[in-house]
XYZ file of C-alpha atoms in Angstrom:
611
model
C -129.902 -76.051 -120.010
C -131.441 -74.606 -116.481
C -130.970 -70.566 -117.097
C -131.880 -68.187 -114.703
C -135.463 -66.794 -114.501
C -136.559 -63.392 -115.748
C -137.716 -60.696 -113.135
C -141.263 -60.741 -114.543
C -141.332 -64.959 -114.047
C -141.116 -64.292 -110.291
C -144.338 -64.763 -108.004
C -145.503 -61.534 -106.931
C -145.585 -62.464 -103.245
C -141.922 -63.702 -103.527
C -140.719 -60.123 -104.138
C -140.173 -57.014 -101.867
C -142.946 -54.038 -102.010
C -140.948 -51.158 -103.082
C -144.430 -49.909 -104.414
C -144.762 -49.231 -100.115
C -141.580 -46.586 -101.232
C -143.343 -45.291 -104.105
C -146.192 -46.453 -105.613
C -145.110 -45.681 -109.086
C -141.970 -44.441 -110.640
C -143.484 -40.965 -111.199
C -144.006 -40.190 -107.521
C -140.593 -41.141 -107.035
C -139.973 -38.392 -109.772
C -142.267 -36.125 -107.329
C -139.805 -35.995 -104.624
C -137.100 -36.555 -106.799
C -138.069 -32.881 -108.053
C -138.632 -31.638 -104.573
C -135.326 -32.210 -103.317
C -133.618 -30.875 -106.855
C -135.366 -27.652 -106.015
C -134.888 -27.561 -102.192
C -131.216 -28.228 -102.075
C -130.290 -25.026 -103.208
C -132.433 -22.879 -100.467
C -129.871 -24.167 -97.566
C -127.309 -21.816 -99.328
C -129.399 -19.338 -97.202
C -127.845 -21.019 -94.002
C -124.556 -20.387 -94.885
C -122.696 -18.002 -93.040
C -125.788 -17.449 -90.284
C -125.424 -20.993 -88.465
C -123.559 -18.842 -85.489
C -126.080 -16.029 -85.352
C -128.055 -17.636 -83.206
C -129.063 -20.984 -80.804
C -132.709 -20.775 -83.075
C -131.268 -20.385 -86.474
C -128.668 -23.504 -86.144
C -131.377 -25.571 -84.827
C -133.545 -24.390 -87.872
C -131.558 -25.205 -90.403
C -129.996 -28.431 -88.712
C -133.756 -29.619 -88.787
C -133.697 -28.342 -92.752
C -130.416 -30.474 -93.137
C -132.505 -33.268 -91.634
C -135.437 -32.888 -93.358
C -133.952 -32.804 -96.662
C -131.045 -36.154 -96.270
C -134.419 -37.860 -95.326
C -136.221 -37.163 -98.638
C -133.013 -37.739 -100.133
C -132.356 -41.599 -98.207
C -135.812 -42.753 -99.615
C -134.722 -41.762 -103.220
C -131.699 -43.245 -102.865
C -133.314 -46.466 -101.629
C -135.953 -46.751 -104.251
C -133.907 -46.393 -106.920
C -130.795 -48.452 -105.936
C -132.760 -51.308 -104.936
C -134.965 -51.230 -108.232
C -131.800 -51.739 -110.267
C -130.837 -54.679 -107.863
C -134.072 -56.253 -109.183
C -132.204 -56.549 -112.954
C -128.765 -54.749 -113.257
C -129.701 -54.859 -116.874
C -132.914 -52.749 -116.860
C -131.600 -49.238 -118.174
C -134.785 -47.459 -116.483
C -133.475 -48.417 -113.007
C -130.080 -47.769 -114.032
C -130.534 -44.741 -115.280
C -132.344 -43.797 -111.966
C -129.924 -45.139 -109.927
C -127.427 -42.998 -111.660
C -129.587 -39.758 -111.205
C -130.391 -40.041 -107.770
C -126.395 -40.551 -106.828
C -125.404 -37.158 -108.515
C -128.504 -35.907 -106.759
C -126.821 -36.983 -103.622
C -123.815 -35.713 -104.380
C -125.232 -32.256 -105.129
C -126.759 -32.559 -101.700
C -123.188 -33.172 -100.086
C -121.414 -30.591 -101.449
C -124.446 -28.346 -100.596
C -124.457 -29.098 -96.728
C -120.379 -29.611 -96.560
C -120.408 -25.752 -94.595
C -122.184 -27.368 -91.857
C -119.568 -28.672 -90.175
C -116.841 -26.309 -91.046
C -119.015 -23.543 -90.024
C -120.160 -24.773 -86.864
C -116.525 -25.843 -85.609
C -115.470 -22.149 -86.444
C -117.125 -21.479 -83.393
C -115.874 -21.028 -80.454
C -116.425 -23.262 -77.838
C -118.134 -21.144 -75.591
C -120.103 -19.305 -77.729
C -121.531 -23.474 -79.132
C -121.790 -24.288 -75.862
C -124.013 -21.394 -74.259
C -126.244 -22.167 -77.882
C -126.581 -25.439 -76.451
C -127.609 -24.657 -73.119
C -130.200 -21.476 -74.431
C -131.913 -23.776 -77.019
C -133.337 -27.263 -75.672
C -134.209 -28.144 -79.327
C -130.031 -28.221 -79.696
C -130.300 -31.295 -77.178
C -130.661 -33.387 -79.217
C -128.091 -32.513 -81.383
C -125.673 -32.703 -78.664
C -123.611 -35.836 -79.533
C -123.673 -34.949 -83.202
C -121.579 -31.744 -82.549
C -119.779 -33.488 -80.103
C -118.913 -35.907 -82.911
C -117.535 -32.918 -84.853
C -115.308 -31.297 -82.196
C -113.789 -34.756 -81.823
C -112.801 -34.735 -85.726
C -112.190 -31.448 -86.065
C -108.710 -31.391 -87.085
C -109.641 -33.500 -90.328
C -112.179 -31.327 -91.193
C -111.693 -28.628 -94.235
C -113.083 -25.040 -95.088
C -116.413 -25.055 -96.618
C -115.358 -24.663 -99.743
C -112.721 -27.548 -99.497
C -115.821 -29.370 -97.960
C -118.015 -28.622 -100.709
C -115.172 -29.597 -103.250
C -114.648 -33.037 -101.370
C -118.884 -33.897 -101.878
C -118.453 -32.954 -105.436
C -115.728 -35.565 -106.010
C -118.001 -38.412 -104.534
C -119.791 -39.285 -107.663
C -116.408 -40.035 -109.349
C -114.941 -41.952 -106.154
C -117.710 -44.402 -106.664
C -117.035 -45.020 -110.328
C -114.606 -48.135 -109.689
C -117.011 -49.990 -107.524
C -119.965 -49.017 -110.164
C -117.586 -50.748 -112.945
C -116.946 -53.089 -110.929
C -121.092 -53.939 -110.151
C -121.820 -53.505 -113.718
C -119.322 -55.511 -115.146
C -119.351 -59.119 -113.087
C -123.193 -58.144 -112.615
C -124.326 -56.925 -116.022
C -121.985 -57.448 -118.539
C -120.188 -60.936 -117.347
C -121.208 -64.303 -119.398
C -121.115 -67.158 -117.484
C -119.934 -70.265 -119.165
C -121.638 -73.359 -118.438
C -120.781 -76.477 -116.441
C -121.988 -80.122 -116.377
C -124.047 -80.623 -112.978
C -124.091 -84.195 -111.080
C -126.545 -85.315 -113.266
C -124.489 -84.429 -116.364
C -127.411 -81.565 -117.096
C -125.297 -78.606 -118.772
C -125.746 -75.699 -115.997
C -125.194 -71.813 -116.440
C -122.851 -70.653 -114.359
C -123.696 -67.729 -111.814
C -122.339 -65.978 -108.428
C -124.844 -67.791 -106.684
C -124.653 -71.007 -108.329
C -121.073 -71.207 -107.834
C -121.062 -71.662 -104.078
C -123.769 -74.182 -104.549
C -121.404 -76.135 -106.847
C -118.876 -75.538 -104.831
C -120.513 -77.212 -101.899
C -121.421 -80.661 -104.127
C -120.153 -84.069 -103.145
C -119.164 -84.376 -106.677
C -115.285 -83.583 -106.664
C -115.795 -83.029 -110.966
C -118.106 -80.537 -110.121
C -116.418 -78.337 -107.513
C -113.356 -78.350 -109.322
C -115.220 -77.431 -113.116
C -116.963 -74.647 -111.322
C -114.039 -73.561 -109.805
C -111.684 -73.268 -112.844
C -114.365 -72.110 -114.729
C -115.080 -69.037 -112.541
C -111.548 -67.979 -112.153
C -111.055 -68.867 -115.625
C -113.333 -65.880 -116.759
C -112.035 -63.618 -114.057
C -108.933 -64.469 -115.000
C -110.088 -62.835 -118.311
C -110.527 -59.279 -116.667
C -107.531 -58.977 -114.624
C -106.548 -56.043 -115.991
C -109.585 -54.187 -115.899
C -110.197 -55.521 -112.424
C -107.085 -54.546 -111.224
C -107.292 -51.196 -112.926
C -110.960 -50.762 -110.957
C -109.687 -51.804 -107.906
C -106.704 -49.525 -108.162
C -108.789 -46.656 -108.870
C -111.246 -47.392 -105.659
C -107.657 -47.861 -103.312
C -106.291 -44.353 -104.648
C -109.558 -42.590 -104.105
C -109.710 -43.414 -100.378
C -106.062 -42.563 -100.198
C -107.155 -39.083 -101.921
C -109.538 -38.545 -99.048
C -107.257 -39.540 -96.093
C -104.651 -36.767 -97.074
C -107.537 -34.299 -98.321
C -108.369 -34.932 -94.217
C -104.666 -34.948 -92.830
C -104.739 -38.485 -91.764
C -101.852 -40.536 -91.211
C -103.036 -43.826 -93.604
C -106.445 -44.965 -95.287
C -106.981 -47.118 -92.638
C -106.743 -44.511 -89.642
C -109.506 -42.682 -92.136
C -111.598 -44.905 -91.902
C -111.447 -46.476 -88.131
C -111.385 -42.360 -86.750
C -114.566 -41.063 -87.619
C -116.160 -43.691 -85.860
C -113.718 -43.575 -83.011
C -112.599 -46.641 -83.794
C -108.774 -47.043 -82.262
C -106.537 -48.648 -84.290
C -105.603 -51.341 -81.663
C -109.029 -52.806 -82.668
C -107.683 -53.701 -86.061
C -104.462 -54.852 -84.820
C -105.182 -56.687 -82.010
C -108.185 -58.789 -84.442
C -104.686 -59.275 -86.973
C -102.289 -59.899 -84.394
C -104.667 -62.659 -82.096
C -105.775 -64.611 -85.444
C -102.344 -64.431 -86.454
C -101.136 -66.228 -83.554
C -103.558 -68.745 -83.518
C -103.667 -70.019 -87.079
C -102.964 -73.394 -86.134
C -106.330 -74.049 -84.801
C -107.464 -72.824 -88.443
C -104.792 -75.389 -89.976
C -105.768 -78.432 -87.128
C -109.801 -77.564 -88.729
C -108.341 -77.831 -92.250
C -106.364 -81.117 -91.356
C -109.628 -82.543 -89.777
C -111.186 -82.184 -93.235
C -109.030 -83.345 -94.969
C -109.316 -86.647 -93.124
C -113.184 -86.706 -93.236
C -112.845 -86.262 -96.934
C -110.226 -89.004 -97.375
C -108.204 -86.929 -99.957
C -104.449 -87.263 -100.533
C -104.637 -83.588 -100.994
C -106.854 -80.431 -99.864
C -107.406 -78.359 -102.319
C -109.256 -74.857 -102.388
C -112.355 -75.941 -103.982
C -113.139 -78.643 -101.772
C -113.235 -76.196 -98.435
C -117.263 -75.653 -98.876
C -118.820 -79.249 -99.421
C -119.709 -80.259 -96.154
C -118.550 -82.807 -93.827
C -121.131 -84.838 -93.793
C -122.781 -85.759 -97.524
C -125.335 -88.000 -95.952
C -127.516 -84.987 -94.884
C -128.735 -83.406 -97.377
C -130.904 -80.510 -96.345
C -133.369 -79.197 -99.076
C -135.155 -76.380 -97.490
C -138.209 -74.156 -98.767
C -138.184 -70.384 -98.088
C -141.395 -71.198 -95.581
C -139.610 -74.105 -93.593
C -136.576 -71.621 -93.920
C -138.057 -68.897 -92.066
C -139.881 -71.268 -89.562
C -136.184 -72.720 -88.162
C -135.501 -68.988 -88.140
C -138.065 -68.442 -86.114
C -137.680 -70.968 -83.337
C -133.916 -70.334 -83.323
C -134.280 -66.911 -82.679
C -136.854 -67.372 -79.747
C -134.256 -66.412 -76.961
C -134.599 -62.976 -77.738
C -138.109 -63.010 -76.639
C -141.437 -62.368 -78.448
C -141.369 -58.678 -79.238
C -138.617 -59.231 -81.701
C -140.321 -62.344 -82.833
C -143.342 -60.206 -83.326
C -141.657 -57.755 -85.628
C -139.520 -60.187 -87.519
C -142.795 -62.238 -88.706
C -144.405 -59.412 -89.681
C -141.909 -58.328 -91.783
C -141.890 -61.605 -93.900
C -145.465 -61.634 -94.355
C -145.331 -58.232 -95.321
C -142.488 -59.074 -97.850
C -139.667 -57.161 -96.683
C -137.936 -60.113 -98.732
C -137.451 -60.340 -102.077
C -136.763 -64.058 -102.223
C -134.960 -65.889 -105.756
C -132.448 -65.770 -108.070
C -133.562 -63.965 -111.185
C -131.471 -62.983 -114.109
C -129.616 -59.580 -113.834
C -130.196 -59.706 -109.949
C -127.468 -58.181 -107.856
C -125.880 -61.108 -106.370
C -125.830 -61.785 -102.760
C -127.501 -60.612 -99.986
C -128.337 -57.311 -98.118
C -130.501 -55.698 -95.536
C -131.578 -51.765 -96.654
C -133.918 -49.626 -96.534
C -134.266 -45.924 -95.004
C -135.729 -43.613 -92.247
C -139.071 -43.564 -93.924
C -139.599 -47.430 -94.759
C -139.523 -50.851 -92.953
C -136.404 -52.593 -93.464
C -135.705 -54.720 -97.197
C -133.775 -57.768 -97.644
C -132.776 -59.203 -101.185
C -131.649 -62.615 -101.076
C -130.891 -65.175 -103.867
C -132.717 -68.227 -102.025
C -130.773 -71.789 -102.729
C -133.130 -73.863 -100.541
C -130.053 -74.775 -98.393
C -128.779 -74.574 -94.986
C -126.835 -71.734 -96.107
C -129.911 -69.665 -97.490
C -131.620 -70.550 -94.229
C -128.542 -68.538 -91.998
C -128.708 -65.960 -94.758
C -132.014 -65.175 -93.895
C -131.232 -65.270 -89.920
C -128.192 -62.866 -91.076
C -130.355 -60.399 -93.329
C -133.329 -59.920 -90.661
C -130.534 -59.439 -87.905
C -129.363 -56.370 -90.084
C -133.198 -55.416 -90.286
C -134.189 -55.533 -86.855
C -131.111 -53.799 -86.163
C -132.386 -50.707 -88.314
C -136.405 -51.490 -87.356
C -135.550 -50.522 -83.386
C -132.920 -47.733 -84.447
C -135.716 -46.425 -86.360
C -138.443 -46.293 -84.262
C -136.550 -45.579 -81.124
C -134.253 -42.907 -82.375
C -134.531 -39.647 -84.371
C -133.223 -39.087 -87.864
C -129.610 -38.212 -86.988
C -128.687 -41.011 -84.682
C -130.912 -43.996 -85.916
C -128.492 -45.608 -88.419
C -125.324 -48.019 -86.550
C -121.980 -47.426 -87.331
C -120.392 -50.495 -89.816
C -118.318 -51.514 -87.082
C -121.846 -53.031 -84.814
C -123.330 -53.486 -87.960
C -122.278 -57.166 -88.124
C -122.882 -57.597 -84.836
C -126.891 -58.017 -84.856
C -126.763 -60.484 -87.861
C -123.905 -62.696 -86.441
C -125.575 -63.184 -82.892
C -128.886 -64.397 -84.730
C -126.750 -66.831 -86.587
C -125.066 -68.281 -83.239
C -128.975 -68.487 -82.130
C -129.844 -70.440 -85.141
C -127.065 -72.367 -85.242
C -126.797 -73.335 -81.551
C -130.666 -74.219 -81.302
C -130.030 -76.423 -84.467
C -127.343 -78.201 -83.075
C -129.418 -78.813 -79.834
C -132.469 -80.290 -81.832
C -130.547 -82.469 -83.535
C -132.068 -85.947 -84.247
C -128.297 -87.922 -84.416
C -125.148 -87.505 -84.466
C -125.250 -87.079 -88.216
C -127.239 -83.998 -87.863
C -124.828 -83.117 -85.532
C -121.989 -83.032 -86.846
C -123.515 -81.497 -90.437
C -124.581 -78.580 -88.180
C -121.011 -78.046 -85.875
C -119.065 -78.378 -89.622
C -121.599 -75.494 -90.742
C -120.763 -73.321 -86.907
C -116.864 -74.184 -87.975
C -117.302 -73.116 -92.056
C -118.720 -70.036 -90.650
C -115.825 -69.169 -88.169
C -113.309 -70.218 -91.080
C -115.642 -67.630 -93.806
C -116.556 -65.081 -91.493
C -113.357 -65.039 -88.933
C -110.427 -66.480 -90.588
C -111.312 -65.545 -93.945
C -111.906 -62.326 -93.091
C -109.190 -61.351 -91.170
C -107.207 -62.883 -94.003
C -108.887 -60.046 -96.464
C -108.109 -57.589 -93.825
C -104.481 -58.104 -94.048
C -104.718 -58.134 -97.546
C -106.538 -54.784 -97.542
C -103.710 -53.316 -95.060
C -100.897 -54.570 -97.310
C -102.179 -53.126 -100.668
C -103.385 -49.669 -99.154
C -99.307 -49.654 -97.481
C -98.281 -50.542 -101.104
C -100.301 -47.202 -103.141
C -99.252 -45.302 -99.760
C -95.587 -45.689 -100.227
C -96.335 -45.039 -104.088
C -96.360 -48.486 -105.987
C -97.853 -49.691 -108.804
C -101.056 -52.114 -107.821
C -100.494 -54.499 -111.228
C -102.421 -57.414 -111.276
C -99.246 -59.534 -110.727
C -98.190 -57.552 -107.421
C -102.183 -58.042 -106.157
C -102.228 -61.999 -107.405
C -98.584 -62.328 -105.620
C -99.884 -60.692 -102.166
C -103.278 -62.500 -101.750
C -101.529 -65.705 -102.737
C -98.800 -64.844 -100.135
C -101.613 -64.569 -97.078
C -103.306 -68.102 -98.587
C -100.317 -69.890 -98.191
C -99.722 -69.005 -94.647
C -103.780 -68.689 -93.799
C -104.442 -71.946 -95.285
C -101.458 -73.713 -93.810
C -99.623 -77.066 -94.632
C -102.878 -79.407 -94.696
C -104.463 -77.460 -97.615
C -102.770 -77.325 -101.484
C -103.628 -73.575 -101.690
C -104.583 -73.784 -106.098
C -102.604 -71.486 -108.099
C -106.017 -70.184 -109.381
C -106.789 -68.885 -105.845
C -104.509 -65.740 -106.862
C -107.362 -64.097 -108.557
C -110.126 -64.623 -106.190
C -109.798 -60.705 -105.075
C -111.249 -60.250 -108.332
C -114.486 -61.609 -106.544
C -114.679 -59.392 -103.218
C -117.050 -56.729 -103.620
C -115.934 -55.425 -100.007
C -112.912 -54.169 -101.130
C -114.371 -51.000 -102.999
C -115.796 -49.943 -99.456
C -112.024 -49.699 -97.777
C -111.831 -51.673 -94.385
C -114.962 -52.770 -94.022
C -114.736 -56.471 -94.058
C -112.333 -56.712 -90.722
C -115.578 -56.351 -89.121
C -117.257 -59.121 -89.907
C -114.837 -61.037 -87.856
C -114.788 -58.466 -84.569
C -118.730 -58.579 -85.034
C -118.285 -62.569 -84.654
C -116.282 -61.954 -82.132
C -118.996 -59.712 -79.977
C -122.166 -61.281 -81.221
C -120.237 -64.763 -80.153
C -119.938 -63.194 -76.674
C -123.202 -61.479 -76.749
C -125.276 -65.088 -77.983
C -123.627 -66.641 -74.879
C -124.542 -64.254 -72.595
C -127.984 -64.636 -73.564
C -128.140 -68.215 -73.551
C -126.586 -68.005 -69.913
C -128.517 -65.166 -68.345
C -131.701 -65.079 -70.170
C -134.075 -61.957 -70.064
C -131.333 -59.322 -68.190
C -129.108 -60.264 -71.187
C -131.819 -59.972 -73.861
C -132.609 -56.403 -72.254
C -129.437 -55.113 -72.591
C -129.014 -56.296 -75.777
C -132.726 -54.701 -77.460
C -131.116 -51.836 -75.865
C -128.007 -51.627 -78.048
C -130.279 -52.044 -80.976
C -132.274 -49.874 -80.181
C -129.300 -47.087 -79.539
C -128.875 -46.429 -83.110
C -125.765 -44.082 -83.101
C -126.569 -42.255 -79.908
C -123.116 -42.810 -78.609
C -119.928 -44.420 -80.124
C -119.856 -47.943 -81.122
C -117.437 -49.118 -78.825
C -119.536 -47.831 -76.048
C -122.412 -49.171 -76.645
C -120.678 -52.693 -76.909
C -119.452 -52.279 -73.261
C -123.000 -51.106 -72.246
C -124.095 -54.470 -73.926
C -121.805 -56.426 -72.410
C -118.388 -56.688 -74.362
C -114.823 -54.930 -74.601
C -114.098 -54.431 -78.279
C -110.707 -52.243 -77.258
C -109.418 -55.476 -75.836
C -107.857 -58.716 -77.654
C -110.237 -60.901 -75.411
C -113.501 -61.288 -77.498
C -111.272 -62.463 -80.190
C -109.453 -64.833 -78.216
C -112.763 -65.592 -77.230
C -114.002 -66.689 -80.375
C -111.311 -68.680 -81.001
C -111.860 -70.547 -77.892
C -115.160 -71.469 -79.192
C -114.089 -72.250 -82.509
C -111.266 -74.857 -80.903
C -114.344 -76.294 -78.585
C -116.646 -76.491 -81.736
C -113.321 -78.354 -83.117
C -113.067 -80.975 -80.103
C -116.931 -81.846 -80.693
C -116.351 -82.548 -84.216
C -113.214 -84.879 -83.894
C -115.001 -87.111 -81.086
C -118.416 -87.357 -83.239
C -116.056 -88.072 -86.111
C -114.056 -90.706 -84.199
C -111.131 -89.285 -85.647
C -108.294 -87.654 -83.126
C -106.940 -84.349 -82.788
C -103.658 -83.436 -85.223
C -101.904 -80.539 -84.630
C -101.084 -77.471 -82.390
C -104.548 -75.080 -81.025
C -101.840 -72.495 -81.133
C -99.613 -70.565 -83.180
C -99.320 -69.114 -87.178
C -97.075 -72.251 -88.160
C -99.738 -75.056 -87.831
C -100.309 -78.660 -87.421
């Protein structure tokens, strides 16, 4: 049976340096220390940020200087426990270095309070007497914009200390289905018995073999199915914590909580719900399309991944992988091709699949380092966008980095899809252009299309599952595993439409979404499709002005509110229009597809009822 690889197995070169972090575990314990015994001496701030313009700035830049330390730790230690979930050295360091962060929370929580106590006048003659309080101008502008949902100090400081137990659902959650889960096994198309995995699953599920899709498919949600409760219970416990926050902060629902502190309006989220909504029979006309390329009676929910076209079958390397990055990504001009080269030869990446491995894929990092991607490499045309994805993230945080100082050089979530969405419409339109035939073709347009359905559709469709089951532990109810099965089947049936048999089985596939424990995010990935879908075109059509303006909102950081610096860039998040954009493309992606295929359009463009 093919099992997973240890850690130690794995080429050296194929890993990330984290030794470039810390060279050994015990100079991580050297700052570790540092900050343990620093934390404390910004109690002398307290009560003295309004004596004068010099003393806020001073201890604003100890504030900084300290989160700093604290962001490397943080980074070390996380990502050496995604290396092997099961290695209790990296867990246990993990562990230690959040409650050190939450020690450092609730130790800084005056700041704010103390500084909005104020007045005005007095904050704004400290900004205009000390130029070193420049730069901190948009970060206490920030504050006075929240300031009705923030708390006293010691409410503040109460708030940070509760942190460390907020996370505990999503940490069960991570250890469980990454530590603790046993996989059963599965016959591959070679009748080889296969061990299961996270990542192995979406390869299966992508086979031409029908026996296969559908054994890895009841298999997986047969042994979620096994955790229900405890999955439930986790996910309950994440849902009520954010709901504990918004009304700790006096806002009206968890979702205004977490779209207001990055001046987010509402209307964003329910204009993205509302336009997809309305136009869910383009999604059902794409799923009747494939269902008549497949030749199947029925459509069923494990055969939405296999491609379209099973006469093109792409095995990659991680070089060639990198190389179609690479060329894809050369409209955005040589300095970022500079930088994004670099970074893979001087393994930012850590590359394969090991045993224990956190599953997926993520950009990180922190002030201090060059950006870090962990992947899970399949040699497909899916690893190869992953990697497009991943560095977008990364160059997103290399120019925030280097252009900006400490306090603004992260990105909000909401732009954070945005950079590693626009380098997948590179890839994927330069693909399309290079292709050899129209079997090439059409492989790559049914890979644009999967990733509108995944990253658009699909998304959406978790955002108004999200919306419904924060409503439900708002107005008091129970979240039971039945009442979350019942919903998300609910939003299947009418996402997936009357061309698909929407599998009973499909009720548990929550269980699976890691997003959920971070409340709201994943609406994002589909209005950062919808502006990096703008953005890519805008670049293809204009050139070097576009490029510009684009380097430029990477390189803003969070010097000015997300929505902002997407109009400075060249898009109008506020407005339904880059969704309805996307969807536009999506339908003219669609008409390609059904003349390549020879097979004619069925069904309404328009519309949540469908073909």
């Amino acid at each position: 049976m093919e099992k997973l690889p240890k850690r130690h197995e794995i080429p050296k070169e194929q890993t990330w340096d984290l030794e470039s972090i810390y060279a050994s575990d015990a100079d991580w314990e050297k700052d570790y220390g540092r900050v343990n015994a620093s934390y404390p001496q910004l109690a002398a701030c307290q009560g003295s940020l309004g004596s004068s313009a010099q003393t806020l700035l001073s201890c604003l830049k100890q504030r900084d200087e300290l989160l700093i330390m604290l962001e490397q730790i943080l980074t070390y230690a996380h990502m050496r426990r995604d290396e092997n979930n099961t290695n209790t050295t990296y867990q246990a360091l993990a562990d230690r270095s959040l409650t050190l962060a939450t020690k450092v929370s609730s130790a800084i929580a005056f700041f704010t309070p103390e500084i909005l106590a104020m007045p005005d006048d007095k904050l704004d003659a400290f900004l205009v007497e000390e130029p070193g309080l420049k730069l901190y101008g948009h970060h206490i502008e920030e504050m006075r914009r929240q300031r009705e949902h923030i708390r006293s100090a010691e409410v503040e400081a109460l708030l940070a200390e509760i942190g460390e137990v907020a996370h505990s659902p999503a940490t069960i959650f991570r250890m469980l289905t990454n530590a603790d889960f046993k996989f059963p096994s599965i016959m591959d198309e070679e009748g080889q018995e296969v061990e299961l995995s996270h990542e192995r699953y979406i390869r299966f599920l992508e086979s031409q073999d029908r026996r296969v899709r559908k054994d890895a498919f009841d298999a997986m949600y047969g042994l979620f199915g096994q955790y229900r409760n405890t999955i439930s219970t986790s996910l309950a416990g994440s849902i009520k914590a954010e709901l504990f926050y918004s009304r700790a902060r006096g806002y009206a629902s968890s979702v205004e909580a977490a779209l207001q502190p990055n001046n987010i309006p509402l209307e964003v989220y329910r204009n993205l719900v509302a336009t997809v909504d309305a136009n869910l029979g383009s999604l059902h006309r794409y799923l009747g399309l494939r269902k008549r390329m497949m030749g199947l009676d029925e459509l069923h929910m494990y055969d939405l991944y296999v491609p379209l076209v099973p006469d093109v079958q792409k095995k990659v390397s991680f070089d060639e992988a990198v190389n179609s990055v690479v060329a894809g990504l050369a409209p955005l001009g040589q300095d970022y091709l500079t930088i994004l080269k670099e970074g893979v030869r001087s393994r930012w990446i850590d590359v394969c699949e090991n045993e224990g491995k956190t599953s997926g894929a993520y950009s990180g990092g922190s002030y201090t380092t060059h950006p870090f991607v962990l992947l899970n490499f399949q040699g497909n045309l899916h690893s190869v966008f992953t990697i497009a994805h991943e560095l977008g993230h990364s160059l997103h945080s290399y120019y925030g980095r280097k252009t900006q100082p400490f306090i603004y050089a992260d990105y909000t979530i909401f732009v954070a899809e945005v950079a590693s969405t626009l380098n997948e419409a590179l890839l994927n339109h330069y693909l399309i252009e290079q292709a050899e035939d129209d079997t090439l073709r059409k492989y790559l347009i049914n890979h644009y299309l999967e990733s509108f359905r995944t990253t658009f559709f699909r998304q959406t469709m978790f955002a108004e599952f999200e919306m419904s089951v924060h409503e439900r532990a708002e107005a008091g109810e129970a979240l039971t595993p039945d009442l979350l099965c019942a919903i998300y089947k609910e939003l299947n049936d009418k996402y997936y439409g009357p061309n698909t048999t929407v599998d009973e089985e499909i009720a548990l596939e929550w269980m699976r979404i890691t997003h959920f424990y971070r409340g709201f995010y994943v609406y994002q990935y589909a209005t950062g499709l919808s502006a990096a879908v703008a953005l890519a075109e805008g670049i293809l059509r204009e050139g070097p002005s576009a490029v510009a303006r684009y380097v430029e909102f990477l390189k803003s950081g969070d010097s000015d509110y997300s929505i902002n610096l997407l109009r400075k860039a060249g898009v109008d998040m506020a407005t339904p229009e880059p969704v309805q954009r996307a969807i536009d493309v999506f339908d003219g992606l669609l008409d390609q597809m059904e003349r390549l295929a020879g097979v004619g359009g069925q069904g309404s463009r328009a519309g949540g009822q469908g073909s």
